[in-house]
Amino acid sequence: MAAHLSEKEWVALIRAHPELASIPGRLRVDATDIRAAAADTLCHIGGRPKFMLFVIEGEIRLVRRARNGAEIVLQRAIAGFVAEGSLESLRYHCDIVAARDSRIVGFPIKDFREALHDDESFRTFWMARLAPEVRALRAQC
């Protein structure tokens, strides 16, 4: 189930997830409130990215399958952005699956890219939130 968010809903979301305050108003207008049941596949490997996803509640996983069919979890998100790599990709490199009932906000990816290009403060926010993730991944290696 998907719907657009009202201004009142945005106020509550920003209170619960302060980083959403950095989302430009024009992105908020076109954002979609997505509900997913446990085991729902939101996006399939090879599919064209349509949304930048922000997990409000629940759990979303990026998964691939091993040759023997076993699930390989590449990312697990219980809050915040997920599948950031899809922003500049023509195709998803994994499936995006709800591990439990979840609520996600989807920002149209084309509009997200344009906002990053046009809005310096949003671009700065985005780079600042990605940098610690890169450092954490390097530390894991």
mmCIF file of C-alpha atoms in Angstrom:
data_model
loop_
_atom_site.group_PDB
_atom_site.id
_atom_site.type_symbol
_atom_site.label_atom_id
_atom_site.label_comp_id
_atom_site.label_asym_id
_atom_site.label_seq_id
_atom_site.Cartn_x
_atom_site.Cartn_y
_atom_site.Cartn_z
ATOM 1 C CA MET A 1 0.000 0.000 0.000
ATOM 2 C CA ALA A 2 1.407 3.401 -0.967
ATOM 3 C CA ALA A 3 0.172 6.971 -0.461
ATOM 4 C CA HIS A 4 1.562 10.495 -0.310
ATOM 5 C CA LEU A 5 2.317 12.051 3.069
ATOM 6 C CA SER A 6 0.521 15.067 4.505
ATOM 7 C CA GLU A 7 2.336 18.017 6.062
ATOM 8 C CA LYS A 8 1.152 16.831 9.491
ATOM 9 C CA GLU A 9 2.653 13.382 8.833
ATOM 10 C CA TRP A 10 5.944 15.011 7.820
ATOM 11 C CA VAL A 11 6.090 16.903 11.115
ATOM 12 C CA ALA A 12 5.703 13.626 13.027
ATOM 13 C CA LEU A 13 8.252 11.820 10.828
ATOM 14 C CA ILE A 14 10.839 14.565 11.279
ATOM 15 C CA ARG A 15 10.275 14.505 15.036
ATOM 16 C CA ALA A 16 10.945 10.735 15.037
ATOM 17 C CA HIS A 17 13.729 10.840 12.408
ATOM 18 C CA PRO A 18 15.477 14.248 12.577
ATOM 19 C CA GLU A 19 17.645 13.582 9.521
ATOM 20 C CA LEU A 20 14.487 13.839 7.398
ATOM 21 C CA ALA A 21 14.516 17.588 8.139
ATOM 22 C CA SER A 22 17.308 17.840 5.550
ATOM 23 C CA ILE A 23 15.001 16.580 2.790
ATOM 24 C CA PRO A 24 14.031 19.523 0.560
ATOM 25 C CA GLY A 25 10.339 20.427 0.485
ATOM 26 C CA ARG A 26 9.920 19.499 -3.178
ATOM 27 C CA LEU A 27 11.105 15.946 -2.412
ATOM 28 C CA ARG A 28 8.657 15.672 0.462
ATOM 29 C CA VAL A 29 5.734 16.566 -1.786
ATOM 30 C CA ASP A 30 6.324 13.609 -4.107
ATOM 31 C CA ALA A 31 7.435 11.145 -1.423
ATOM 32 C CA THR A 32 5.430 7.957 -1.101
ATOM 33 C CA ASP A 33 4.478 6.255 2.166
ATOM 34 C CA ILE A 34 5.029 2.545 1.470
ATOM 35 C CA ARG A 35 3.800 -0.290 3.692
ATOM 36 C CA ALA A 36 5.329 -3.733 3.239
ATOM 37 C CA ALA A 37 4.447 -7.012 4.931
ATOM 38 C CA ALA A 38 7.136 -9.395 6.140
ATOM 39 C CA ALA A 39 8.707 -11.259 3.183
ATOM 40 C CA ASP A 40 7.441 -8.740 0.588
ATOM 41 C CA THR A 41 10.003 -8.049 -2.120
ATOM 42 C CA LEU A 42 10.039 -4.316 -2.788
ATOM 43 C CA CYS A 43 12.537 -4.434 -5.653
ATOM 44 C CA HIS A 44 14.126 -7.256 -7.640
ATOM 45 C CA ILE A 45 17.703 -7.693 -8.745
ATOM 46 C CA GLY A 46 18.026 -6.284 -12.254
ATOM 47 C CA GLY A 47 15.054 -3.940 -11.802
ATOM 48 C CA ARG A 48 15.348 -0.244 -12.560
ATOM 49 C CA PRO A 49 15.631 1.911 -9.403
ATOM 50 C CA LYS A 50 12.556 4.103 -8.963
ATOM 51 C CA PHE A 51 12.877 5.292 -5.356
ATOM 52 C CA MET A 52 15.466 6.203 -2.774
ATOM 53 C CA LEU A 53 14.137 4.400 0.299
ATOM 54 C CA PHE A 54 14.084 5.520 3.942
ATOM 55 C CA VAL A 55 13.032 2.963 6.557
ATOM 56 C CA ILE A 56 10.664 4.449 9.134
ATOM 57 C CA GLU A 57 9.909 1.233 11.019
ATOM 58 C CA GLY A 58 10.345 -2.479 10.551
ATOM 59 C CA GLU A 59 13.340 -4.023 8.828
ATOM 60 C CA ILE A 60 14.466 -3.988 5.232
ATOM 61 C CA ARG A 61 17.253 -6.178 3.855
ATOM 62 C CA LEU A 62 19.274 -6.096 0.673
ATOM 63 C CA VAL A 63 19.821 -9.716 -0.290
ATOM 64 C CA ARG A 64 21.415 -11.874 -2.917
ATOM 65 C CA ARG A 65 21.244 -15.626 -3.250
ATOM 66 C CA ALA A 66 24.219 -17.959 -3.090
ATOM 67 C CA ARG A 67 24.471 -20.726 -5.675
ATOM 68 C CA ASN A 68 22.924 -23.125 -3.169
ATOM 69 C CA GLY A 69 19.971 -20.743 -2.662
ATOM 70 C CA ALA A 70 21.081 -19.464 0.747
ATOM 71 C CA GLU A 71 20.278 -15.828 1.478
ATOM 72 C CA ILE A 72 23.245 -13.449 1.691
ATOM 73 C CA VAL A 73 22.333 -10.223 3.515
ATOM 74 C CA LEU A 74 24.298 -7.252 2.164
ATOM 75 C CA GLN A 75 22.571 -4.572 4.192
ATOM 76 C CA ARG A 76 20.052 -4.577 7.027
ATOM 77 C CA ALA A 77 18.196 -1.392 7.908
ATOM 78 C CA ILE A 78 15.810 -0.822 10.792
ATOM 79 C CA ALA A 79 15.872 2.962 10.314
ATOM 80 C CA GLY A 80 17.313 5.341 7.767
ATOM 81 C CA PHE A 81 18.242 5.149 4.124
ATOM 82 C CA VAL A 82 18.761 1.818 2.423
ATOM 83 C CA ALA A 83 20.176 0.861 -1.002
ATOM 84 C CA GLU A 84 21.997 4.167 -1.409
ATOM 85 C CA GLY A 85 24.128 2.620 -4.146
ATOM 86 C CA SER A 86 21.065 2.465 -6.381
ATOM 87 C CA LEU A 87 21.106 6.255 -6.707
ATOM 88 C CA GLU A 88 23.582 6.149 -9.586
ATOM 89 C CA SER A 89 22.860 2.670 -10.883
ATOM 90 C CA LEU A 90 20.744 1.629 -13.851
ATOM 91 C CA ARG A 91 19.776 -1.664 -12.182
ATOM 92 C CA TYR A 92 19.436 -3.049 -8.666
ATOM 93 C CA HIS A 93 22.267 -5.404 -7.784
ATOM 94 C CA CYS A 94 20.196 -7.243 -5.172
ATOM 95 C CA ASP A 95 16.637 -7.816 -4.012
ATOM 96 C CA ILE A 96 15.132 -5.453 -1.433
ATOM 97 C CA VAL A 97 13.004 -7.472 0.987
ATOM 98 C CA ALA A 98 10.972 -6.623 4.078
ATOM 99 C CA ALA A 99 12.215 -8.871 6.876
ATOM 100 C CA ARG A 100 9.168 -7.895 8.954
ATOM 101 C CA ASP A 101 6.183 -5.604 8.539
ATOM 102 C CA SER A 102 7.687 -2.267 7.569
ATOM 103 C CA ARG A 103 6.958 1.326 6.736
ATOM 104 C CA ILE A 104 9.199 3.042 4.212
ATOM 105 C CA VAL A 105 9.241 6.462 2.598
ATOM 106 C CA GLY A 106 10.133 6.347 -1.091
ATOM 107 C CA PHE A 107 11.566 9.429 -2.768
ATOM 108 C CA PRO A 108 11.381 9.373 -6.585
ATOM 109 C CA ILE A 109 14.972 8.680 -7.580
ATOM 110 C CA LYS A 110 15.010 11.144 -10.476
ATOM 111 C CA ASP A 111 13.824 13.937 -8.167
ATOM 112 C CA PHE A 112 16.340 12.846 -5.504
ATOM 113 C CA ARG A 113 19.190 13.131 -8.023
ATOM 114 C CA GLU A 114 17.964 16.557 -9.157
ATOM 115 C CA ALA A 115 17.728 17.789 -5.560
ATOM 116 C CA LEU A 116 21.304 16.675 -4.914
ATOM 117 C CA HIS A 117 22.417 18.537 -8.012
ATOM 118 C CA ASP A 118 20.447 21.725 -7.324
ATOM 119 C CA ASP A 119 20.473 22.043 -3.515
ATOM 120 C CA GLU A 120 23.903 22.551 -1.947
ATOM 121 C CA SER A 121 22.755 22.054 1.648
ATOM 122 C CA PHE A 122 21.017 18.782 0.735
ATOM 123 C CA ARG A 123 24.111 17.628 -1.172
ATOM 124 C CA THR A 124 26.282 18.462 1.858
ATOM 125 C CA PHE A 125 23.899 16.538 4.140
ATOM 126 C CA TRP A 126 24.006 13.516 1.819
ATOM 127 C CA MET A 127 27.816 13.448 1.591
ATOM 128 C CA ALA A 128 28.128 13.888 5.365
ATOM 129 C CA ARG A 129 25.858 10.908 6.046
ATOM 130 C CA LEU A 130 27.619 8.650 3.513
ATOM 131 C CA ALA A 131 31.161 9.356 4.732
ATOM 132 C CA PRO A 132 30.824 7.482 8.084
ATOM 133 C CA GLU A 133 29.322 4.508 6.251
ATOM 134 C CA VAL A 134 32.332 4.331 3.953
ATOM 135 C CA ARG A 135 34.669 4.516 6.955
ATOM 136 C CA ALA A 136 32.724 1.766 8.760
ATOM 137 C CA LEU A 137 32.833 -0.501 5.707
ATOM 138 C CA ARG A 138 36.563 0.045 5.348
ATOM 139 C CA ALA A 139 37.052 -0.815 9.015
ATOM 140 C CA GLN A 140 35.175 -4.093 8.467
ATOM 141 C CA CYS A 141 37.582 -4.989 5.660
#
